[in-house]
Amino acid sequence: MGTLFRSRTMGLYQLFLQNESAYSSVSKLGELGLVQFRDINVSTSAFQRKFINQVRRCDEMERKLTYVEKEILKDEIRMEDVFVNPIAPMPKEMIDLETTFEKLENELKEVCSNSDALKKTHFELTELKNVLTQAHLFLSAQEVNHVDTMDSATLVGNEVSPDMPSQHGFVAGVILRERILVFEMMLWRVCRGNVFLRRADMDTVIEDPVTGEKLHKVVFVLFFQGDHLKSRVKKICDGFHATLYPCPETYDERENMLVGVKTRLEDLSHILNQTQDHRHRLLANAAKNIKSWLIKVRKIKAIYTTMNMFNQDVTRECLIAECWASTNDSAQVQQALREASEECGSHVPAIVNRMATSEQPPTYNLVNKFTVGFQNIVDAYGVASYEEVNPAPYTIITFPFLFAVMFGDAGHGLLMSLFAFWMVYKERQLMAQKSDNEIWNTMFGGRYIILLMGLFSIYTGLIYNDAFAKSLNIFHSQWDVSDVNITKGAITIQTYAEYSFPNTSVPYPFGIDPIWQSASNKILFLNSYKMKVSIIFGFSQMIFGVVLSLWNHVHFKKPLSIYLEFLPQIIFMSCIFGYLVILIFAKWVMYTWQQAYCAPSLLISLINMFLMKYADEDEYKKPEFCYLAPMYGGQQVLQTILVVVAFLCVPWMLVPKPIMIHLRNKRLSSSSSDDHDNKGLPDLFIDQAIHTIEFCLGSISHTASYLRLWALSLAHARKFL
């Protein structure tokens, strides 16, 4: 608990690393993860640092591996997972890795280039085959009866000129199916109906060799007269990205060409299959090591990037580094440096010196697999300053409990707990799978949070007597409903005095009496109960947060913050919300079930407290205004005092502290001391005003925000009614 209560004590260390052992030392320290290096070459640009060439080489290797990984994913080849964390290769192994990656990339690029060229040729031959096949059908009528006997419906625009000669030129090609209608319309408008169009859908869907997209295309043949129309037709085809193919005029020439195309397609398909098999084998072999290679290259890059933050001494025989490390881990750091020197055969060990500094160290909170999820939740809102109280240990209880307050279903909580327990029990196998599903990784990372939320939900569900929206009559109801009217299975408990009769004065032993599950005014009762509980929990948690700030003030020896911040904050919250919590408990204790219908309204009492407006005695003695009656004698005087004290706490927080700090700074300046804040009095007042306003308004808004526990609990219960 001591390591969780505050961040670990950090120290700034200076390391003197021999050139031959510097790489291995950084690698060892990186595997430990116990140090944070500082950049002591801030004035040096990135391009002037010593190891920039090695970083560039790593970038190039990473680029090659990323390209190979992309091709592996494209072919949907499974990459082997890395179950053992590989260590960073030594510098002399970089050349071997570069050679391997260069050879792999060149071979893969060559195969992909050949494959793309073959696919493009296969694509064009497939289109040509379809053009020649359809041309047999389109031109057969022309060879027998010329063009005169062609169906008039094939004329673009449905107009046939009686003076048109029997011989025409033609072009053949393919176009995307979604463009054919606009293509026809453009031909009719530009050529004025003097072009014949015959078209037919291709019998197969072909794949684009560049994008891999499935394309639906149409084969067409255009008949026209004269070179002028031919020029127009070709321009329109270019504009619509239609591909034109050569098509002989005679049947025999077309048939011979079609046979040749089919033969080439068969040979090309065989070669393409062999190329694809070679590509698949190449990628399959790379897939066995791609993840391991990526880890190694990124570790090498991280090491050289870190070494670029080091400085070199005047003798150029060692590197000087500065790093933050926990004082508790200094022995492990020195042991890692000794091992690195021994592995490299260096006769001069690394030197570690602790430096004195006034700079604020980074915050380092020690976590494990159980606490890391809660620590991440806290850090998402803001990382605590160095040696401040760490809220994460308390979040382990408060976060799942507050979730359970608004969830509050024992049945659903049981399902959640079983699911989380399964993830905890199988965590090693599930971690080994290394899924890429973001939603699953988020749930698995928070498995202990889900487990606690489920367990707490079982507890609050039993308190609410709610399991799958059903009540559990474990101890039998303490209400006598023998004389209560029951209509369609529902008990109407409109007022306690009229319809409900307790058996004894003993309340239900645990949780809410199951009779409320059948009551028509169940929601009204639970609303009041859960709203008050939410306010109690909210006030308790906020007060606890203020108490944690006291420990920070004591630890950092800030008496001004104790007397001029902590005390007025506690008094301010106690006078308003603490008093409201006391009224809640008082109302529960002072008013029996027979008096509940005329119990004072806490909301109206709180409003009247701030407005200092109270009902006359003659008014609240009326039955319809009995809820305006005071709860105890002298309530008006006490509430007035509390409001005045709460408002006095605002200037107490705002004015004295900046003045005291300003006077202290002037005194320290006169004594030539540098250990003080150089802010002027206006800046100090601005900072304190921001802090005061944030606290006063935040305490009100945060209390109101805790009502969402009640609202969400109501929504969860309401949807099952």
XYZ file of C-alpha atoms in Angstrom:
721
model
C 0.000 0.000 0.000
C 2.944 2.317 0.629
C 4.029 2.228 -3.022
C 0.466 2.851 -4.162
C -0.234 5.677 -1.733
C 2.266 8.063 -3.339
C 4.454 8.065 -6.417
C 7.881 6.528 -5.885
C 10.818 8.687 -4.838
C 12.819 9.623 -7.925
C 16.420 10.684 -8.380
C 18.330 12.277 -11.245
C 21.328 10.152 -12.214
C 24.278 10.833 -14.491
C 25.664 7.854 -16.409
C 29.116 7.567 -17.974
C 28.937 4.793 -20.569
C 31.878 3.478 -22.586
C 31.367 3.682 -26.340
C 31.587 -0.080 -26.821
C 29.058 -0.829 -24.080
C 26.655 2.109 -24.520
C 24.370 0.263 -26.964
C 24.115 -2.819 -24.761
C 23.582 -0.673 -21.649
C 20.668 1.207 -23.177
C 19.222 -2.099 -24.384
C 19.376 -3.575 -20.882
C 17.852 -0.492 -19.297
C 15.127 -0.433 -21.920
C 14.152 -4.022 -21.135
C 13.950 -3.130 -17.442
C 11.810 -0.049 -18.079
C 12.954 1.623 -14.867
C 14.600 4.797 -16.192
C 13.505 7.869 -18.147
C 16.325 9.510 -20.103
C 16.603 13.271 -20.511
C 17.667 14.961 -23.725
C 20.873 16.846 -22.932
C 21.416 17.762 -26.605
C 18.435 20.081 -26.886
C 20.487 22.715 -28.717
C 21.609 20.188 -31.353
C 19.316 19.589 -34.330
C 18.179 16.067 -35.139
C 20.309 15.957 -38.309
C 23.516 16.783 -36.434
C 23.348 14.064 -33.822
C 25.831 11.254 -33.720
C 23.586 8.280 -34.414
C 21.248 9.865 -36.966
C 22.514 7.560 -39.729
C 21.675 4.477 -37.687
C 18.185 5.853 -37.047
C 17.712 6.406 -40.776
C 18.830 2.866 -41.495
C 16.264 1.626 -38.991
C 13.593 3.766 -40.649
C 14.459 2.203 -43.990
C 14.318 -1.324 -42.574
C 10.995 -0.561 -40.918
C 9.648 0.761 -44.224
C 10.629 -2.454 -45.988
C 9.060 -4.620 -43.310
C 5.892 -2.520 -43.352
C 5.662 -3.070 -47.115
C 6.086 -6.825 -46.668
C 3.514 -6.842 -43.847
C 1.037 -5.006 -46.060
C 1.435 -7.625 -48.797
C 1.008 -10.422 -46.244
C -2.233 -8.902 -45.004
C -3.402 -8.446 -48.594
C -3.006 -12.180 -49.218
C -4.634 -12.961 -45.832
C -1.681 -15.025 -44.655
C -1.511 -15.641 -40.907
C 1.528 -14.109 -39.230
C 3.199 -16.083 -36.470
C 2.776 -14.551 -33.025
C 5.792 -13.732 -30.885
C 5.512 -15.546 -27.567
C 9.022 -14.697 -26.338
C 10.094 -11.066 -26.311
C 13.160 -10.898 -28.611
C 16.117 -8.889 -27.392
C 17.512 -6.070 -29.468
C 20.155 -7.315 -31.948
C 23.702 -6.076 -31.565
C 24.936 -3.373 -33.978
C 26.942 -5.868 -36.036
C 23.742 -7.812 -36.751
C 22.151 -4.785 -38.400
C 24.055 -5.476 -41.624
C 22.676 -9.013 -41.792
C 19.151 -7.752 -41.161
C 19.514 -5.057 -43.804
C 20.751 -7.610 -46.342
C 17.872 -9.973 -45.545
C 15.257 -7.246 -45.806
C 16.773 -5.817 -48.996
C 16.743 -9.221 -50.671
C 13.200 -9.924 -49.491
C 11.888 -6.564 -50.696
C 13.564 -6.781 -54.109
C 12.362 -10.313 -54.720
C 8.852 -9.454 -53.587
C 8.757 -6.290 -55.710
C 9.953 -8.246 -58.735
C 7.313 -10.914 -58.211
C 4.610 -8.303 -57.654
C 5.716 -6.371 -60.730
C 5.622 -9.497 -62.881
C 2.301 -10.498 -61.380
C 0.807 -7.062 -62.050
C 2.051 -7.123 -65.645
C 0.627 -10.609 -66.156
C -2.677 -9.592 -64.569
C -2.885 -6.545 -66.810
C -2.205 -8.641 -69.906
C -4.702 -11.275 -68.760
C -7.254 -8.518 -68.159
C -6.801 -7.086 -71.657
C -6.887 -10.509 -73.331
C -10.071 -11.395 -71.458
C -11.724 -8.234 -72.718
C -10.443 -8.908 -76.267
C -11.791 -12.453 -76.158
C -15.229 -11.152 -75.196
C -15.064 -8.495 -77.916
C -14.196 -11.053 -80.608
C -16.864 -13.462 -79.359
C -19.591 -10.827 -79.446
C -18.321 -9.436 -82.769
C -19.197 -12.777 -84.410
C -22.809 -12.210 -83.389
C -22.902 -8.504 -84.216
C -21.235 -8.739 -87.641
C -22.833 -11.953 -88.917
C -25.854 -10.042 -90.244
C -23.592 -7.552 -91.991
C -21.686 -10.301 -93.811
C -24.893 -11.922 -95.070
C -27.271 -9.004 -95.659
C -24.861 -6.046 -95.129
C -26.081 -3.479 -92.669
C -29.431 -2.768 -94.432
C -31.247 -5.576 -92.658
C -30.149 -4.618 -89.146
C -32.906 -4.086 -86.620
C -33.800 -0.412 -86.479
C -33.802 -0.610 -82.673
C -30.003 -0.809 -82.745
C -29.696 2.665 -84.172
C -28.836 5.247 -81.559
C -31.821 7.528 -81.547
C -34.008 4.933 -83.407
C -33.640 6.750 -86.756
C -32.551 5.001 -90.038
C -31.622 6.994 -93.157
C -33.001 5.380 -96.358
C -30.093 6.824 -98.384
C -27.357 5.317 -96.164
C -24.934 3.108 -98.153
C -24.513 -0.558 -97.395
C -20.833 -0.468 -96.295
C -19.858 1.074 -92.957
C -16.824 1.342 -90.735
C -16.978 0.054 -87.180
C -15.072 0.017 -83.890
C -15.392 -2.493 -81.028
C -14.554 -2.218 -77.363
C -15.720 -2.465 -73.761
C -17.104 0.055 -71.273
C -18.278 -0.043 -67.668
C -21.903 -1.062 -67.385
C -22.883 1.978 -65.316
C -21.677 4.320 -68.093
C -23.396 2.699 -71.070
C -26.661 4.697 -70.931
C -24.940 8.074 -70.791
C -22.540 6.795 -73.467
C -25.442 6.036 -75.806
C -27.051 9.405 -75.190
C -23.813 11.257 -75.939
C -23.328 9.310 -79.193
C -26.857 10.181 -80.294
C -26.434 13.868 -79.558
C -22.953 14.297 -81.057
C -23.431 12.048 -84.100
C -27.079 13.111 -84.638
C -28.389 9.581 -84.781
C -26.000 8.436 -87.531
C -24.253 5.766 -85.449
C -25.427 2.208 -84.915
C -24.723 0.617 -81.514
C -24.859 -3.075 -80.672
C -24.024 -4.105 -77.112
C -24.074 -7.106 -74.796
C -23.027 -7.717 -71.193
C -19.831 -9.674 -70.622
C -20.520 -13.194 -69.385
C -17.973 -12.927 -66.552
C -17.090 -10.352 -63.922
C -13.447 -9.379 -64.299
C -11.049 -8.046 -61.676
C -9.238 -4.766 -62.087
C -5.475 -5.552 -62.093
C -4.646 -2.333 -60.200
C -7.345 -1.959 -57.564
C -8.631 -5.542 -57.422
C -12.196 -4.267 -57.757
C -14.795 -6.473 -59.443
C -15.932 -4.824 -62.683
C -19.100 -5.336 -64.693
C -18.451 -4.395 -68.304
C -20.354 -4.239 -71.581
C -19.053 -5.172 -75.052
C -20.153 -2.817 -77.828
C -19.721 -2.424 -81.593
C -20.316 0.978 -83.215
C -21.138 1.269 -86.943
C -20.659 4.573 -88.714
C -19.909 6.085 -92.119
C -16.920 8.211 -92.931
C -13.737 9.298 -91.184
C -15.397 12.340 -89.650
C -17.800 10.212 -87.611
C -14.985 7.806 -86.800
C -12.985 10.625 -85.237
C -15.978 11.761 -83.179
C -16.732 8.231 -82.002
C -13.158 7.665 -80.835
C -13.114 10.948 -78.923
C -16.349 10.036 -77.157
C -14.923 6.599 -76.301
C -11.827 8.245 -74.824
C -13.994 10.624 -72.824
C -15.950 7.753 -71.263
C -12.788 5.656 -70.674
C -14.023 2.979 -73.024
C -11.307 0.603 -74.244
C -11.207 -0.050 -77.997
C -9.731 -3.287 -79.379
C -8.748 -4.247 -82.950
C -11.392 -6.417 -84.620
C -10.918 -7.867 -88.140
C -13.719 -7.414 -90.641
C -13.873 -11.006 -91.930
C -15.090 -14.009 -90.003
C -11.994 -16.134 -90.686
C -9.620 -13.442 -89.466
C -11.661 -12.960 -86.321
C -11.803 -16.711 -85.693
C -8.023 -17.098 -86.114
C -7.446 -14.148 -83.808
C -9.872 -15.574 -81.226
C -8.072 -18.942 -81.237
C -4.768 -17.178 -80.676
C -6.183 -15.132 -77.830
C -7.588 -18.215 -76.098
C -4.242 -19.998 -76.430
C -2.401 -17.036 -74.937
C -4.943 -16.836 -72.103
C -4.377 -20.477 -71.198
C -0.602 -20.055 -71.191
C -0.889 -16.796 -69.286
C -3.178 -18.340 -66.641
C -0.646 -21.133 -66.085
C 2.219 -18.647 -65.707
C 0.120 -16.400 -63.474
C -0.737 -19.307 -61.174
C 2.944 -20.198 -60.873
C 3.788 -16.572 -60.110
C 1.075 -16.383 -57.479
C 2.295 -19.627 -55.901
C 5.825 -18.248 -55.731
C 4.566 -14.999 -54.211
C 2.498 -16.919 -51.660
C 5.485 -19.075 -50.625
C 7.661 -15.984 -50.326
C 5.135 -14.202 -48.125
C 4.392 -17.321 -46.077
C 8.078 -17.662 -45.197
C 8.273 -13.977 -44.299
C 5.108 -14.247 -42.185
C 6.890 -16.625 -39.809
C 9.338 -13.915 -38.718
C 7.749 -10.588 -39.674
C 6.512 -9.714 -36.170
C 9.812 -10.655 -34.576
C 11.707 -8.616 -37.172
C 9.511 -5.583 -36.555
C 10.105 -5.778 -32.796
C 13.867 -6.056 -33.294
C 14.052 -3.153 -35.730
C 11.919 -0.924 -33.517
C 14.063 -1.761 -30.509
C 17.217 -0.887 -32.444
C 15.637 2.377 -33.537
C 14.552 3.169 -29.960
C 18.065 2.497 -28.674
C 19.762 4.776 -31.188
C 17.087 7.447 -30.705
C 17.813 7.342 -26.984
C 21.575 7.451 -27.568
C 21.063 10.605 -29.633
C 19.997 12.283 -26.390
C 23.422 11.567 -24.876
C 26.451 13.839 -24.933
C 30.036 12.827 -25.596
C 32.876 13.726 -23.305
C 35.928 15.636 -24.457
C 37.993 12.457 -24.880
C 35.274 10.944 -27.131
C 35.703 7.626 -25.314
C 32.432 7.579 -23.423
C 28.895 8.894 -23.605
C 27.290 10.968 -20.860
C 23.606 10.405 -20.141
C 21.118 11.764 -17.622
C 18.048 9.880 -16.500
C 15.333 9.793 -13.876
C 15.018 6.594 -11.885
C 13.388 5.468 -8.664
C 15.791 5.423 -5.754
C 14.470 1.966 -4.882
C 15.535 0.661 -8.295
C 19.055 2.107 -8.381
C 20.587 -1.266 -7.510
C 18.818 -2.942 -10.447
C 19.989 -0.179 -12.781
C 23.612 -0.594 -11.702
C 23.385 -4.370 -12.042
C 22.065 -4.018 -15.592
C 24.946 -1.699 -16.477
C 27.486 -4.169 -15.081
C 25.979 -7.013 -17.102
C 26.072 -4.880 -20.255
C 29.752 -4.071 -19.735
C 30.613 -7.743 -19.165
C 28.752 -8.855 -22.291
C 30.623 -6.327 -24.439
C 33.985 -7.189 -22.910
C 34.512 -3.651 -21.656
C 37.153 -3.378 -18.948
C 35.838 -0.049 -17.685
C 32.469 -0.320 -15.918
C 29.755 2.296 -16.281
C 29.755 5.068 -13.678
C 26.518 6.160 -12.003
C 26.324 9.444 -10.081
C 23.255 10.894 -8.413
C 22.816 14.584 -9.209
C 21.345 17.288 -6.995
C 18.527 19.161 -8.733
C 15.656 21.470 -7.910
C 13.688 20.311 -10.957
C 10.450 18.475 -10.241
C 10.854 14.770 -11.031
C 8.347 12.837 -13.133
C 5.576 10.882 -11.435
C 6.149 7.134 -11.335
C 3.415 4.965 -9.848
C 4.166 1.278 -9.470
C 1.336 -0.859 -10.860
C 0.550 -4.510 -11.463
C -1.969 -6.330 -13.631
C -4.703 -5.712 -11.040
C -4.122 -2.004 -10.395
C -3.052 -0.897 -13.886
C -6.651 -0.518 -15.099
C -7.618 1.735 -12.201
C -4.391 3.729 -12.565
C -5.166 4.294 -16.246
C -8.621 5.615 -15.353
C -7.091 8.120 -12.932
C -4.326 9.142 -15.358
C -6.889 9.709 -18.099
C -8.243 12.636 -16.062
C -4.844 13.892 -14.952
C -1.555 12.547 -13.625
C -0.826 13.495 -10.026
C 2.174 15.730 -9.397
C 5.327 14.246 -7.947
C 4.760 12.725 -4.483
C 1.119 13.765 -4.374
C -1.401 11.306 -2.996
C -2.300 8.770 -5.674
C -6.115 8.389 -5.939
C -5.860 5.019 -7.734
C -5.931 2.776 -4.609
C -9.194 4.350 -3.452
C -10.621 4.153 -6.968
C -10.292 0.369 -6.727
C -13.261 0.484 -4.347
C -15.134 3.676 -5.209
C -15.288 3.226 -8.990
C -16.914 -0.236 -9.093
C -19.101 0.587 -6.092
C -20.537 3.743 -7.655
C -21.119 1.796 -10.854
C -23.013 -0.783 -8.830
C -25.116 1.925 -7.170
C -26.508 2.943 -10.556
C -26.528 -0.601 -12.016
C -27.978 -2.391 -8.996
C -29.095 -5.743 -10.440
C -27.892 -8.923 -8.774
C -28.742 -11.108 -11.778
C -26.925 -8.989 -14.335
C -24.081 -8.461 -11.876
C -23.710 -12.244 -11.563
C -23.412 -12.606 -15.342
C -20.856 -9.813 -15.443
C -18.848 -11.403 -12.628
C -18.826 -14.819 -14.311
C -17.643 -13.314 -17.598
C -14.882 -11.350 -15.856
C -13.874 -14.381 -13.784
C -13.544 -16.407 -16.987
C -11.232 -13.750 -18.450
C -9.141 -13.715 -15.261
C -8.973 -17.520 -15.106
C -7.980 -17.819 -18.776
C -5.850 -14.683 -18.919
C -2.643 -16.456 -19.993
C -4.288 -18.223 -22.914
C -6.186 -15.082 -23.913
C -3.065 -12.933 -23.709
C -1.213 -15.398 -25.933
C -3.828 -15.002 -28.681
C -3.003 -11.296 -29.085
C -6.265 -10.296 -30.695
C -6.443 -7.151 -32.845
C -10.081 -6.503 -31.900
C -10.098 -3.157 -30.093
C -13.343 -3.777 -28.201
C -12.139 -7.152 -26.933
C -8.748 -5.743 -25.907
C -10.475 -2.981 -23.963
C -12.671 -5.449 -22.069
C -9.798 -7.843 -21.439
C -7.564 -5.031 -20.185
C -10.277 -4.074 -17.687
C -11.135 -7.627 -16.620
C -10.434 -6.946 -12.934
C -12.501 -3.755 -13.075
C -15.396 -5.678 -14.621
C -15.033 -8.394 -11.980
C -15.310 -5.907 -9.113
C -18.166 -4.057 -10.801
C -20.035 -7.343 -11.113
C -19.432 -8.318 -7.473
C -20.513 -4.920 -6.195
C -23.563 -5.042 -8.480
C -24.585 -8.305 -6.825
C -24.380 -6.588 -3.434
C -26.332 -3.476 -4.443
C -28.804 -5.651 -6.352
C -29.527 -7.494 -3.133
C -29.888 -4.147 -1.345
C -32.363 -2.997 -4.021
C -33.905 -6.494 -3.976
C -33.563 -6.601 -7.757
C -32.420 -9.637 -9.755
C -33.318 -9.616 -13.450
C -36.007 -7.050 -12.537
C -37.543 -9.517 -10.047
C -37.568 -9.322 -6.264
C -36.377 -12.090 -3.942
C -38.684 -12.840 -0.997
C -35.981 -14.399 1.169
C -37.057 -13.205 4.630
C -40.768 -12.776 3.826
C -42.396 -9.369 3.630
C -42.883 -7.354 6.830
C -46.143 -5.853 5.500
C -49.593 -7.272 6.117
C -51.454 -7.067 2.809
C -54.465 -9.176 3.751
C -56.750 -6.144 3.699
C -55.106 -4.435 0.739
C -56.992 -4.274 -2.531
C -55.294 -6.382 -5.235
C -56.213 -5.578 -8.826
C -54.731 -7.701 -11.614
C -51.965 -8.848 -9.318
C -50.789 -5.320 -8.411
C -50.933 -3.918 -4.886
C -51.824 -0.244 -4.669
C -49.867 1.407 -1.874
C -50.861 5.015 -2.424
C -50.430 6.142 1.174
C -48.922 4.210 3.990
C -51.652 5.128 6.443
C -54.538 4.021 4.247
C -53.413 0.769 2.673
C -50.319 -0.634 4.365
C -50.098 -2.310 7.749
C -46.851 -3.641 9.173
C -46.838 -6.973 10.956
C -44.369 -5.780 13.541
C -42.070 -2.859 14.141
C -39.152 -4.923 12.818
C -38.029 -3.723 9.355
C -37.086 -6.045 6.519
C -33.761 -7.659 7.569
C -31.716 -6.877 4.430
C -32.490 -4.541 1.577
C -35.881 -3.403 0.337
C -39.039 -5.253 1.244
C -40.182 -7.389 -1.732
C -43.726 -6.026 -1.406
C -42.573 -2.911 -3.245
C -42.021 -4.966 -6.401
C -45.804 -5.319 -6.714
C -46.658 -1.783 -5.635
C -47.919 0.675 -8.238
C -45.913 3.465 -6.596
C -42.671 1.494 -6.578
C -40.862 4.036 -8.754
C -41.915 6.944 -6.529
C -40.585 5.190 -3.456
C -37.299 4.131 -5.090
C -36.831 7.592 -6.568
C -36.786 9.180 -3.141
C -34.590 6.476 -1.683
C -31.963 6.370 -4.450
C -31.802 10.149 -4.829
C -30.956 10.578 -1.158
C -28.425 7.735 -1.256
C -26.712 9.347 -4.269
C -26.340 12.644 -2.403
C -24.913 10.860 0.646
C -22.330 8.968 -1.414
C -21.458 12.063 -3.416
C -20.852 14.193 -0.354
C -18.819 11.424 1.282
C -16.547 11.032 -1.721
C -16.025 14.771 -2.154
C -15.191 15.211 1.519
C -12.751 12.331 1.240
C -11.070 14.083 -1.703
C -10.659 17.257 0.342
C -9.158 15.205 3.184
C -6.627 13.749 0.740
C -5.545 17.288 -0.092
C -4.775 17.771 3.626
C -2.261 14.936 3.451
C -0.641 16.639 0.464
C -0.395 19.942 2.367
C 1.163 18.205 5.356
C 3.596 16.234 3.184
C 4.774 19.312 1.265
C 4.780 21.412 4.464
C 2.301 24.061 3.320
C 0.663 25.450 6.467
C -0.926 28.306 4.518
C -2.814 25.800 2.368
C -4.046 24.013 5.476
C -5.417 27.095 7.245
C -6.429 29.157 4.221
C -7.709 26.434 1.874
C -8.438 23.133 3.577
C -10.329 24.523 6.583
C -12.645 26.884 4.640
C -13.283 24.147 2.075
C -14.328 21.670 4.751
C -16.503 24.248 6.489
C -18.088 25.388 3.220
C -19.086 21.880 2.195
C -20.186 20.879 5.688
C -22.406 23.923 6.117
C -24.309 23.208 2.908
C -24.115 19.594 1.795
C -23.087 18.108 5.122
C -26.124 19.717 6.684
C -28.293 18.312 3.869
C -26.976 14.802 4.562
C -27.777 15.234 8.258
C -31.334 16.262 7.342
C -31.675 13.124 5.204
C -30.743 10.852 8.092
C -32.883 12.885 10.486
C -35.911 12.530 8.234
C -35.416 8.764 8.035
C -35.193 8.509 11.816
C -37.699 11.115 12.993
C -40.678 10.219 10.798
C -42.432 6.878 11.019
C -44.409 5.302 8.202
C -47.601 6.803 9.577
C -46.087 10.329 9.376
C -44.386 9.937 6.005
C -47.167 11.598 4.047
C -46.632 14.913 5.887
C -42.836 14.826 6.282
C -41.052 18.099 5.381
C -39.649 18.366 1.848
C -35.845 18.469 1.906
C -35.633 20.150 -1.487
C -37.906 22.993 -0.407
C -36.066 23.247 2.901
C -32.725 23.635 1.082
C -34.153 26.282 -1.263
C -35.670 28.214 1.654
C -32.345 27.959 3.472
C -30.554 29.956 0.752
C -33.467 32.323 0.126
C -33.972 32.747 3.889
C -37.688 32.565 3.287
C -39.809 30.396 5.576
C -43.539 29.657 5.834
C -45.610 31.109 8.643
C -46.874 28.859 11.390
C -50.475 29.350 10.305
C -49.568 28.267 6.792
C -47.741 25.003 7.452
C -50.353 23.921 10.004
C -52.746 23.436 7.124
C -52.854 19.767 6.012
C -52.084 20.603 2.388
C -48.961 22.606 3.390
C -47.654 20.359 6.158
C -44.508 19.612 4.117
C -43.405 23.225 4.810
C -43.170 22.619 8.544
C -39.703 22.767 10.191
C -38.117 19.515 11.293
C -36.944 20.838 14.657
C -37.003 23.924 16.802
C -34.622 26.742 15.926
C -34.152 25.412 12.385
C -34.473 28.866 10.821
C -31.779 30.395 13.038
C -29.355 27.516 12.523
C -29.801 27.491 8.750
C -29.227 31.256 8.575
C -25.979 30.864 10.518
C -24.834 28.050 8.244
C -25.485 30.073 5.067
C -23.620 33.098 6.473
C -20.642 30.935 7.500
C -20.578 29.257 4.078
C -20.503 32.628 2.314
C -17.759 33.896 4.649
C -15.620 30.925 3.617
C -15.410 32.327 0.072
C -13.339 35.441 0.963
C -11.463 33.263 3.467
C -10.272 31.132 0.561
C -9.805 34.044 -1.825
C -8.023 36.902 -0.012
C -5.539 35.848 2.735
C -3.436 33.285 0.878
C -2.237 35.504 -2.020
C -1.350 38.286 0.433
C 0.586 35.924 2.698
C 2.473 34.409 -0.245
C 3.305 37.870 -1.591
C 4.690 38.990 1.786
C 6.715 35.784 2.060
C 8.174 36.310 -1.419
C 9.199 39.859 -0.550
C 10.897 38.621 2.593
C 12.755 35.909 0.693
C 13.782 38.374 -2.006
C 15.268 40.714 0.576
C 17.295 37.827 1.997
C 18.688 36.993 -1.502
C 17.068 33.594 -1.561
C 16.053 32.010 -4.898
C 13.681 29.434 -3.436
C 10.417 31.345 -3.867
C 7.666 32.065 -6.348
C 8.330 35.104 -8.539
C 4.659 35.798 -9.316
C 3.328 39.233 -8.488
C 0.340 39.944 -6.282
C -2.139 40.337 -9.197
C -1.097 36.971 -10.637
C -1.412 35.347 -7.236
C -4.932 36.771 -6.830
C -5.918 35.545 -10.292
C -4.672 32.021 -9.565
C -6.412 31.920 -6.196
C -9.643 33.332 -7.666
C -9.668 30.597 -10.306
C -9.088 27.950 -7.626
C -11.799 29.402 -5.341
C -14.418 29.706 -8.075
C -13.618 26.222 -9.322
C -14.057 24.745 -5.856
C -17.268 26.602 -4.945
C -19.034 25.999 -8.232
C -17.528 22.534 -8.584
C -18.778 21.399 -5.195
C -22.330 22.304 -6.248
C -22.114 20.860 -9.752
C -20.369 17.685 -8.555
C -23.062 17.090 -5.956
C -25.679 17.487 -8.656
C -23.736 15.205 -10.983
C -23.899 12.399 -8.434
C -27.635 12.379 -9.032
C -26.895 10.543 -12.263
C -26.377 7.477 -10.063
C -30.054 7.760 -9.201
C -31.078 8.610 -12.775
C -29.245 5.702 -14.394
C -30.442 3.318 -11.718
C -33.980 4.465 -12.408
C -33.478 3.999 -16.155
C -32.090 0.495 -15.610
C -35.054 -0.489 -13.458
C -37.655 1.273 -15.594
C -36.867 -0.537 -18.840
C -37.811 -3.875 -17.304
C -41.199 -2.762 -16.007
